[in-house]
Amino acid sequence: MRRLLNKLGTFAMGVETKAQEFHLPLAQITQSRFDCSVRYLTYSGGHALLGLEYDNTAPFLDAVSCQLNLPSVIPSDVQSPWCLTFLSPAATLSQLQRLLNFCAEQHWHIDVIDTLAHRHECTVIRFQFSAELEFSPARFACLQLAEVIGADLVLQEGTSQRVPALAGFDMDSTLIDAEVIDELAKITGIGDQVAAITAAAMRGELDFRDSFKKRMALLKGFSEQRLAEIAKQLPLKDGAQNLLHCLRKLGCKTVILSGGFTYFANFLQRERLAVDLIYANELEFAEGALTGEVIEPIVDGMRKRLLLGETAKEMGVPLEKVVAVGDGANDIPMLNLGALGIAIHPKPKVRREAPQAITLFGLDAALYLFGLNDQQIAELGQPS
């Protein structure tokens, strides 16, 4: 309704919004002086199809144009050595121009372009390209450009653009939109004190094991009954249910690897999320309340990596078919283990060090990095 009212408003002011597909060489896209909304871009064999929405003046007066023909076909097979995925909540021609100029400056030869999502609130365009590059500096350059243009840019090897066989997930602030230990502390009146320790640990400023012991000691006496009430109230991360549901339908095994607690991970597995395995910390109780002690071994960053590797080995899954998803500093070791290490809404240190990062979208945006488009994702969401 809002979109309709906006469109009516533009007519009232004498400005007509038009939607057109332009057929033109890829290099010509960078030459327009007019900005507008991008709906999609496809490119192969030297020929680009660019879908735009604009007011009055067409950005390309000398290009063949026709009505929008939104792409819904299966994306092209990935043949190139590298992929760069552009994810924008409001894609514009100026963003696209900056990205194309950036690729040219880096001497990245674009082979194929597919549009994986073309909703108004989410446009996802995947660039396959050939280049000899060093991953770390190239990834950092992409992060810098992403900040400038207000989008996510995800660099990955072309061979990683496929559905994984095993996916490992952090829980707190990754699958759920909360840090459980902080929520417990708020109830006991020491929320600020514990949250400060948690934040420092997630930023990598404190050793996770030491910070975990300190926080647990402060929670001594917390009742088990209240834990059950809190478990039902934990908010899921946007897109978590959809991502795990789709991965299960695709045959990918999933595992929680958490510095949080099995108590809550088991509840999520039982009631809300399609998870296959759980590794987390055990809570110790005495007379129905927390003792404040920890049960070894503590699941810290290195143990997460170890457990993910051991799980892959036991399942016979090679590391090139393993991905990991997390948000904090203690996730960095496992994020650097397999084919992809996706930091979701990460802290600054994690964004700098994780191989891949998604900051502007929900957890299920990871499906685009596995080579799926919106049509395929929607089909996975349908009942079998």
PDB file of N, CA and C in Angstrom, residues 256-337:
ATOM      1  N   ILE A 256      25.262 -27.185  16.487  1.00  0.00           N
ATOM      2  CA  ILE A 256      25.490 -26.016  17.331  1.00  0.00           C
ATOM      3  C   ILE A 256      26.806 -26.203  18.079  1.00  0.00           C
ATOM      4  N   LEU A 257      27.666 -25.205  17.995  1.00  0.00           N
ATOM      5  CA  LEU A 257      28.949 -25.189  18.704  1.00  0.00           C
ATOM      6  C   LEU A 257      28.976 -23.904  19.507  1.00  0.00           C
ATOM      7  N   SER A 258      28.622 -23.996  20.788  1.00  0.00           N
ATOM      8  CA  SER A 258      28.329 -22.798  21.540  1.00  0.00           C
ATOM      9  C   SER A 258      29.102 -22.699  22.842  1.00  0.00           C
ATOM     10  N   GLY A 259      29.550 -21.486  23.131  1.00  0.00           N
ATOM     11  CA  GLY A 259      30.091 -21.185  24.441  1.00  0.00           C
ATOM     12  C   GLY A 259      28.990 -20.935  25.445  1.00  0.00           C
ATOM     13  N   GLY A 260      27.728 -21.073  24.995  1.00  0.00           N
ATOM     14  CA  GLY A 260      26.567 -20.986  25.867  1.00  0.00           C
ATOM     15  C   GLY A 260      26.272 -22.336  26.496  1.00  0.00           C
ATOM     16  N   PHE A 261      25.008 -22.646  26.663  1.00  0.00           N
ATOM     17  CA  PHE A 261      24.646 -23.792  27.481  1.00  0.00           C
ATOM     18  C   PHE A 261      23.793 -24.812  26.732  1.00  0.00           C
ATOM     19  N   THR A 262      24.072 -26.096  26.998  1.00  0.00           N
ATOM     20  CA  THR A 262      23.280 -27.177  26.402  1.00  0.00           C
ATOM     21  C   THR A 262      21.816 -27.068  26.812  1.00  0.00           C
ATOM     22  N   TYR A 263      21.555 -26.546  27.988  1.00  0.00           N
ATOM     23  CA  TYR A 263      20.178 -26.412  28.484  1.00  0.00           C
ATOM     24  C   TYR A 263      19.322 -25.678  27.453  1.00  0.00           C
ATOM     25  N   PHE A 264      19.830 -24.574  26.939  1.00  0.00           N
ATOM     26  CA  PHE A 264      19.074 -23.761  25.987  1.00  0.00           C
ATOM     27  C   PHE A 264      19.195 -24.303  24.566  1.00  0.00           C
ATOM     28  N   ALA A 265      20.351 -24.832  24.210  1.00  0.00           N
ATOM     29  CA  ALA A 265      20.526 -25.408  22.877  1.00  0.00           C
ATOM     30  C   ALA A 265      19.586 -26.609  22.695  1.00  0.00           C
ATOM     31  N   ASN A 266      19.446 -27.427  23.722  1.00  0.00           N
ATOM     32  CA  ASN A 266      18.541 -28.577  23.647  1.00  0.00           C
ATOM     33  C   ASN A 266      17.098 -28.134  23.471  1.00  0.00           C
ATOM     34  N   PHE A 267      16.725 -27.053  24.150  1.00  0.00           N
ATOM     35  CA  PHE A 267      15.366 -26.517  23.989  1.00  0.00           C
ATOM     36  C   PHE A 267      15.146 -26.057  22.554  1.00  0.00           C
ATOM     37  N   LEU A 268      16.097 -25.336  22.005  1.00  0.00           N
ATOM     38  CA  LEU A 268      15.967 -24.867  20.628  1.00  0.00           C
ATOM     39  C   LEU A 268      15.835 -26.038  19.664  1.00  0.00           C
ATOM     40  N   GLN A 269      16.655 -27.054  19.848  1.00  0.00           N
ATOM     41  CA  GLN A 269      16.592 -28.233  18.978  1.00  0.00           C
ATOM     42  C   GLN A 269      15.248 -28.940  19.104  1.00  0.00           C
ATOM     43  N   ARG A 270      14.755 -29.030  20.307  1.00  0.00           N
ATOM     44  CA  ARG A 270      13.511 -29.764  20.574  1.00  0.00           C
ATOM     45  C   ARG A 270      12.274 -28.999  20.091  1.00  0.00           C
ATOM     46  N   GLU A 271      12.298 -27.673  20.227  1.00  0.00           N
ATOM     47  CA  GLU A 271      11.083 -26.893  20.018  1.00  0.00           C
ATOM     48  C   GLU A 271      11.083 -25.988  18.782  1.00  0.00           C
ATOM     49  N   ARG A 272      12.278 -25.536  18.319  1.00  0.00           N
ATOM     50  CA  ARG A 272      12.235 -24.417  17.372  1.00  0.00           C
ATOM     51  C   ARG A 272      13.136 -24.527  16.153  1.00  0.00           C
ATOM     52  N   LEU A 273      14.257 -25.213  16.240  1.00  0.00           N
ATOM     53  CA  LEU A 273      15.221 -25.190  15.144  1.00  0.00           C
ATOM     54  C   LEU A 273      15.588 -26.596  14.684  1.00  0.00           C
ATOM     55  N   ALA A 274      15.758 -26.743  13.369  1.00  0.00           N
ATOM     56  CA  ALA A 274      16.128 -28.036  12.778  1.00  0.00           C
ATOM     57  C   ALA A 274      17.636 -28.229  12.887  1.00  0.00           C
ATOM     58  N   VAL A 275      18.091 -28.650  14.074  1.00  0.00           N
ATOM     59  CA  VAL A 275      19.515 -28.848  14.349  1.00  0.00           C
ATOM     60  C   VAL A 275      19.765 -30.331  14.622  1.00  0.00           C
ATOM     61  N   ASP A 276      20.893 -30.840  14.106  1.00  0.00           N
ATOM     62  CA  ASP A 276      21.189 -32.268  14.258  1.00  0.00           C
ATOM     63  C   ASP A 276      22.020 -32.589  15.492  1.00  0.00           C
ATOM     64  N   LEU A 277      23.038 -31.774  15.786  1.00  0.00           N
ATOM     65  CA  LEU A 277      23.945 -32.070  16.892  1.00  0.00           C
ATOM     66  C   LEU A 277      24.181 -30.818  17.736  1.00  0.00           C
ATOM     67  N   ILE A 278      24.561 -31.026  18.992  1.00  0.00           N
ATOM     68  CA  ILE A 278      24.808 -29.912  19.907  1.00  0.00           C
ATOM     69  C   ILE A 278      26.087 -30.154  20.698  1.00  0.00           C
ATOM     70  N   TYR A 279      26.950 -29.124  20.736  1.00  0.00           N
ATOM     71  CA  TYR A 279      28.100 -29.088  21.637  1.00  0.00           C
ATOM     72  C   TYR A 279      28.070 -27.733  22.335  1.00  0.00           C
ATOM     73  N   ALA A 280      27.909 -27.760  23.662  1.00  0.00           N
ATOM     74  CA  ALA A 280      27.875 -26.519  24.434  1.00  0.00           C
ATOM     75  C   ALA A 280      28.287 -26.835  25.865  1.00  0.00           C
ATOM     76  N   ASN A 281      28.202 -25.850  26.722  1.00  0.00           N
ATOM     77  CA  ASN A 281      28.632 -26.015  28.113  1.00  0.00           C
ATOM     78  C   ASN A 281      27.492 -26.534  28.986  1.00  0.00           C
ATOM     79  N   GLU A 282      27.852 -27.431  29.905  1.00  0.00           N
ATOM     80  CA  GLU A 282      26.884 -27.995  30.840  1.00  0.00           C
ATOM     81  C   GLU A 282      26.767 -27.101  32.074  1.00  0.00           C
ATOM     82  N   LEU A 283      25.549 -26.919  32.524  1.00  0.00           N
ATOM     83  CA  LEU A 283      25.315 -26.167  33.756  1.00  0.00           C
ATOM     84  C   LEU A 283      25.332 -27.123  34.949  1.00  0.00           C
ATOM     85  N   GLU A 284      25.923 -26.667  36.059  1.00  0.00           N
ATOM     86  CA  GLU A 284      25.949 -27.488  37.274  1.00  0.00           C
ATOM     87  C   GLU A 284      24.923 -26.947  38.275  1.00  0.00           C
ATOM     88  N   PHE A 285      24.064 -27.860  38.761  1.00  0.00           N
ATOM     89  CA  PHE A 285      23.012 -27.488  39.704  1.00  0.00           C
ATOM     90  C   PHE A 285      23.210 -28.196  41.036  1.00  0.00           C
ATOM     91  N   ALA A 286      22.730 -27.557  42.079  1.00  0.00           N
ATOM     92  CA  ALA A 286      22.650 -28.168  43.406  1.00  0.00           C
ATOM     93  C   ALA A 286      21.407 -27.619  44.083  1.00  0.00           C
ATOM     94  N   GLU A 287      20.527 -28.548  44.481  1.00  0.00           N
ATOM     95  CA  GLU A 287      19.276 -28.172  45.135  1.00  0.00           C
ATOM     96  C   GLU A 287      18.473 -27.186  44.289  1.00  0.00           C
ATOM     97  N   GLY A 288      18.444 -27.458  42.936  1.00  0.00           N
ATOM     98  CA  GLY A 288      17.609 -26.670  42.037  1.00  0.00           C
ATOM     99  C   GLY A 288      18.138 -25.306  41.672  1.00  0.00           C
ATOM    100  N   ALA A 289      19.418 -25.059  41.922  1.00  0.00           N
ATOM    101  CA  ALA A 289      19.998 -23.753  41.591  1.00  0.00           C
ATOM    102  C   ALA A 289      21.413 -23.929  41.059  1.00  0.00           C
ATOM    103  N   LEU A 290      21.885 -22.927  40.313  1.00  0.00           N
ATOM    104  CA  LEU A 290      23.243 -22.971  39.779  1.00  0.00           C
ATOM    105  C   LEU A 290      24.262 -22.886  40.910  1.00  0.00           C
ATOM    106  N   THR A 291      25.320 -23.667  40.775  1.00  0.00           N
ATOM    107  CA  THR A 291      26.385 -23.640  41.790  1.00  0.00           C
ATOM    108  C   THR A 291      27.386 -22.520  41.545  1.00  0.00           C
ATOM    109  N   GLY A 292      27.410 -22.005  40.324  1.00  0.00           N
ATOM    110  CA  GLY A 292      28.404 -20.990  39.968  1.00  0.00           C
ATOM    111  C   GLY A 292      29.708 -21.577  39.478  1.00  0.00           C
ATOM    112  N   GLU A 293      29.802 -22.919  39.516  1.00  0.00           N
ATOM    113  CA  GLU A 293      31.002 -23.598  39.036  1.00  0.00           C
ATOM    114  C   GLU A 293      30.846 -23.959  37.557  1.00  0.00           C
ATOM    115  N   VAL A 294      31.951 -24.246  36.892  1.00  0.00           N
ATOM    116  CA  VAL A 294      31.910 -24.660  35.486  1.00  0.00           C
ATOM    117  C   VAL A 294      32.302 -26.125  35.380  1.00  0.00           C
ATOM    118  N   ILE A 295      31.745 -26.779  34.378  1.00  0.00           N
ATOM    119  CA  ILE A 295      32.058 -28.179  34.113  1.00  0.00           C
ATOM    120  C   ILE A 295      32.991 -28.234  32.905  1.00  0.00           C
ATOM    121  N   GLU A 296      34.158 -28.779  33.113  1.00  0.00           N
ATOM    122  CA  GLU A 296      35.123 -28.901  32.013  1.00  0.00           C
ATOM    123  C   GLU A 296      34.725 -30.064  31.095  1.00  0.00           C
ATOM    124  N   PRO A 297      35.134 -30.030  29.815  1.00  0.00           N
ATOM    125  CA  PRO A 297      35.887 -28.939  29.181  1.00  0.00           C
ATOM    126  C   PRO A 297      34.967 -27.803  28.747  1.00  0.00           C
ATOM    127  N   ILE A 298      35.430 -26.587  28.903  1.00  0.00           N
ATOM    128  CA  ILE A 298      34.678 -25.418  28.459  1.00  0.00           C
ATOM    129  C   ILE A 298      34.756 -25.334  26.932  1.00  0.00           C
ATOM    130  N   VAL A 299      33.640 -25.043  26.311  1.00  0.00           N
ATOM    131  CA  VAL A 299      33.611 -24.892  24.847  1.00  0.00           C
ATOM    132  C   VAL A 299      34.037 -23.457  24.516  1.00  0.00           C
ATOM    133  N   ASP A 300      35.322 -23.292  24.268  1.00  0.00           N
ATOM    134  CA  ASP A 300      35.841 -21.990  23.864  1.00  0.00           C
ATOM    135  C   ASP A 300      36.101 -21.997  22.363  1.00  0.00           C
ATOM    136  N   GLY A 301      36.779 -20.970  21.864  1.00  0.00           N
ATOM    137  CA  GLY A 301      36.977 -20.851  20.431  1.00  0.00           C
ATOM    138  C   GLY A 301      37.726 -22.011  19.805  1.00  0.00           C
ATOM    139  N   MET A 302      38.825 -22.435  20.407  1.00  0.00           N
ATOM    140  CA  MET A 302      39.606 -23.519  19.837  1.00  0.00           C
ATOM    141  C   MET A 302      38.861 -24.853  19.930  1.00  0.00           C
ATOM    142  N   ARG A 303      38.076 -25.028  21.003  1.00  0.00           N
ATOM    143  CA  ARG A 303      37.308 -26.275  21.109  1.00  0.00           C
ATOM    144  C   ARG A 303      36.193 -26.318  20.063  1.00  0.00           C
ATOM    145  N   LYS A 304      35.597 -25.176  19.753  1.00  0.00           N
ATOM    146  CA  LYS A 304      34.601 -25.139  18.674  1.00  0.00           C
ATOM    147  C   LYS A 304      35.215 -25.642  17.366  1.00  0.00           C
ATOM    148  N   ARG A 305      36.385 -25.132  17.053  1.00  0.00           N
ATOM    149  CA  ARG A 305      37.069 -25.543  15.822  1.00  0.00           C
ATOM    150  C   ARG A 305      37.380 -27.037  15.855  1.00  0.00           C
ATOM    151  N   LEU A 306      37.891 -27.528  17.004  1.00  0.00           N
ATOM    152  CA  LEU A 306      38.223 -28.935  17.151  1.00  0.00           C
ATOM    153  C   LEU A 306      36.989 -29.815  16.966  1.00  0.00           C
ATOM    154  N   LEU A 307      35.893 -29.433  17.610  1.00  0.00           N
ATOM    155  CA  LEU A 307      34.667 -30.232  17.542  1.00  0.00           C
ATOM    156  C   LEU A 307      34.080 -30.239  16.131  1.00  0.00           C
ATOM    157  N   LEU A 308      34.138 -29.105  15.452  1.00  0.00           N
ATOM    158  CA  LEU A 308      33.624 -29.059  14.079  1.00  0.00           C
ATOM    159  C   LEU A 308      34.464 -29.951  13.175  1.00  0.00           C
ATOM    160  N   GLY A 309      35.785 -29.889  13.330  1.00  0.00           N
ATOM    161  CA  GLY A 309      36.660 -30.745  12.537  1.00  0.00           C
ATOM    162  C   GLY A 309      36.441 -32.217  12.823  1.00  0.00           C
ATOM    163  N   GLU A 310      36.285 -32.569  14.099  1.00  0.00           N
ATOM    164  CA  GLU A 310      36.056 -33.970  14.471  1.00  0.00           C
ATOM    165  C   GLU A 310      34.712 -34.468  13.949  1.00  0.00           C
ATOM    166  N   THR A 311      33.699 -33.614  14.008  1.00  0.00           N
ATOM    167  CA  THR A 311      32.375 -33.994  13.489  1.00  0.00           C
ATOM    168  C   THR A 311      32.437 -34.256  11.995  1.00  0.00           C
ATOM    169  N   ALA A 312      33.145 -33.391  11.274  1.00  0.00           N
ATOM    170  CA  ALA A 312      33.306 -33.592   9.827  1.00  0.00           C
ATOM    171  C   ALA A 312      34.009 -34.909   9.542  1.00  0.00           C
ATOM    172  N   LYS A 313      35.043 -35.208  10.302  1.00  0.00           N
ATOM    173  CA  LYS A 313      35.800 -36.446  10.098  1.00  0.00           C
ATOM    174  C   LYS A 313      34.931 -37.659  10.362  1.00  0.00           C
ATOM    175  N   GLU A 314      34.162 -37.613  11.445  1.00  0.00           N
ATOM    176  CA  GLU A 314      33.295 -38.739  11.781  1.00  0.00           C
ATOM    177  C   GLU A 314      32.221 -38.965  10.719  1.00  0.00           C
ATOM    178  N   MET A 315      31.764 -37.896  10.088  1.00  0.00           N
ATOM    179  CA  MET A 315      30.740 -37.995   9.050  1.00  0.00           C
ATOM    180  C   MET A 315      31.328 -38.274   7.677  1.00  0.00           C
ATOM    181  N   GLY A 316      32.650 -38.239   7.574  1.00  0.00           N
ATOM    182  CA  GLY A 316      33.276 -38.435   6.272  1.00  0.00           C
ATOM    183  C   GLY A 316      33.107 -37.258   5.347  1.00  0.00           C
ATOM    184  N   VAL A 317      32.995 -36.057   5.927  1.00  0.00           N
ATOM    185  CA  VAL A 317      32.799 -34.836   5.139  1.00  0.00           C
ATOM    186  C   VAL A 317      34.127 -34.093   5.013  1.00  0.00           C
ATOM    187  N   PRO A 318      34.617 -33.862   3.810  1.00  0.00           N
ATOM    188  CA  PRO A 318      35.864 -33.091   3.646  1.00  0.00           C
ATOM    189  C   PRO A 318      35.650 -31.634   4.042  1.00  0.00           C
ATOM    190  N   LEU A 319      36.711 -30.977   4.479  1.00  0.00           N
ATOM    191  CA  LEU A 319      36.587 -29.605   4.965  1.00  0.00           C
ATOM    192  C   LEU A 319      36.108 -28.633   3.884  1.00  0.00           C
ATOM    193  N   GLU A 320      36.340 -28.965   2.623  1.00  0.00           N
ATOM    194  CA  GLU A 320      35.862 -28.076   1.554  1.00  0.00           C
ATOM    195  C   GLU A 320      34.346 -28.117   1.405  1.00  0.00           C
ATOM    196  N   LYS A 321      33.668 -28.992   2.172  1.00  0.00           N
ATOM    197  CA  LYS A 321      32.206 -29.027   2.179  1.00  0.00           C
ATOM    198  C   LYS A 321      31.641 -28.630   3.546  1.00  0.00           C
ATOM    199  N   VAL A 322      32.489 -27.963   4.352  1.00  0.00           N
ATOM    200  CA  VAL A 322      32.103 -27.523   5.700  1.00  0.00           C
ATOM    201  C   VAL A 322      32.038 -25.998   5.732  1.00  0.00           C
ATOM    202  N   VAL A 323      31.001 -25.448   6.371  1.00  0.00           N
ATOM    203  CA  VAL A 323      30.928 -24.008   6.598  1.00  0.00           C
ATOM    204  C   VAL A 323      30.677 -23.772   8.086  1.00  0.00           C
ATOM    205  N   ALA A 324      31.021 -22.586   8.554  1.00  0.00           N
ATOM    206  CA  ALA A 324      30.776 -22.199   9.937  1.00  0.00           C
ATOM    207  C   ALA A 324      30.179 -20.799   9.953  1.00  0.00           C
ATOM    208  N   VAL A 325      29.311 -20.562  10.948  1.00  0.00           N
ATOM    209  CA  VAL A 325      28.634 -19.271  11.084  1.00  0.00           C
ATOM    210  C   VAL A 325      28.716 -18.822  12.537  1.00  0.00           C
ATOM    211  N   GLY A 326      29.135 -17.582  12.772  1.00  0.00           N
ATOM    212  CA  GLY A 326      29.226 -17.069  14.135  1.00  0.00           C
ATOM    213  C   GLY A 326      29.288 -15.560  14.128  1.00  0.00           C
ATOM    214  N   ASP A 327      29.488 -14.974  15.324  1.00  0.00           N
ATOM    215  CA  ASP A 327      29.499 -13.512  15.405  1.00  0.00           C
ATOM    216  C   ASP A 327      30.614 -12.964  16.291  1.00  0.00           C
ATOM    217  N   GLY A 328      31.158 -13.762  17.209  1.00  0.00           N
ATOM    218  CA  GLY A 328      32.093 -13.240  18.193  1.00  0.00           C
ATOM    219  C   GLY A 328      33.526 -13.674  17.976  1.00  0.00           C
ATOM    220  N   ALA A 329      34.428 -13.104  18.772  1.00  0.00           N
ATOM    221  CA  ALA A 329      35.849 -13.412  18.645  1.00  0.00           C
ATOM    222  C   ALA A 329      36.140 -14.885  18.883  1.00  0.00           C
ATOM    223  N   ASN A 330      35.375 -15.540  19.764  1.00  0.00           N
ATOM    224  CA  ASN A 330      35.612 -16.955  20.018  1.00  0.00           C
ATOM    225  C   ASN A 330      35.106 -17.849  18.889  1.00  0.00           C
ATOM    226  N   ASP A 331      34.508 -17.251  17.859  1.00  0.00           N
ATOM    227  CA  ASP A 331      34.091 -18.015  16.672  1.00  0.00           C
ATOM    228  C   ASP A 331      35.146 -17.986  15.571  1.00  0.00           C
ATOM    229  N   ILE A 332      36.111 -17.074  15.685  1.00  0.00           N
ATOM    230  CA  ILE A 332      37.090 -16.896  14.606  1.00  0.00           C
ATOM    231  C   ILE A 332      37.833 -18.188  14.257  1.00  0.00           C
ATOM    232  N   PRO A 333      38.276 -19.004  15.236  1.00  0.00           N
ATOM    233  CA  PRO A 333      38.975 -20.238  14.846  1.00  0.00           C
ATOM    234  C   PRO A 333      38.145 -21.151  13.951  1.00  0.00           C
ATOM    235  N   MET A 334      36.871 -21.360  14.270  1.00  0.00           N
ATOM    236  CA  MET A 334      36.080 -22.260  13.424  1.00  0.00           C
ATOM    237  C   MET A 334      35.662 -21.587  12.120  1.00  0.00           C
ATOM    238  N   LEU A 335      35.575 -20.259  12.105  1.00  0.00           N
ATOM    239  CA  LEU A 335      35.238 -19.569  10.862  1.00  0.00           C
ATOM    240  C   LEU A 335      36.340 -19.718   9.825  1.00  0.00           C
ATOM    241  N   ASN A 336      37.543 -20.018  10.276  1.00  0.00           N
ATOM    242  CA  ASN A 336      38.673 -20.186   9.359  1.00  0.00           C
ATOM    243  C   ASN A 336      39.015 -21.653   9.104  1.00  0.00           C
ATOM    244  N   LEU A 337      38.068 -22.543   9.347  1.00  0.00           N
ATOM    245  CA  LEU A 337      38.345 -23.970   9.188  1.00  0.00           C
ATOM    246  C   LEU A 337      37.967 -24.515   7.824  1.00  0.00           C
TER     247      LEU A 337
END
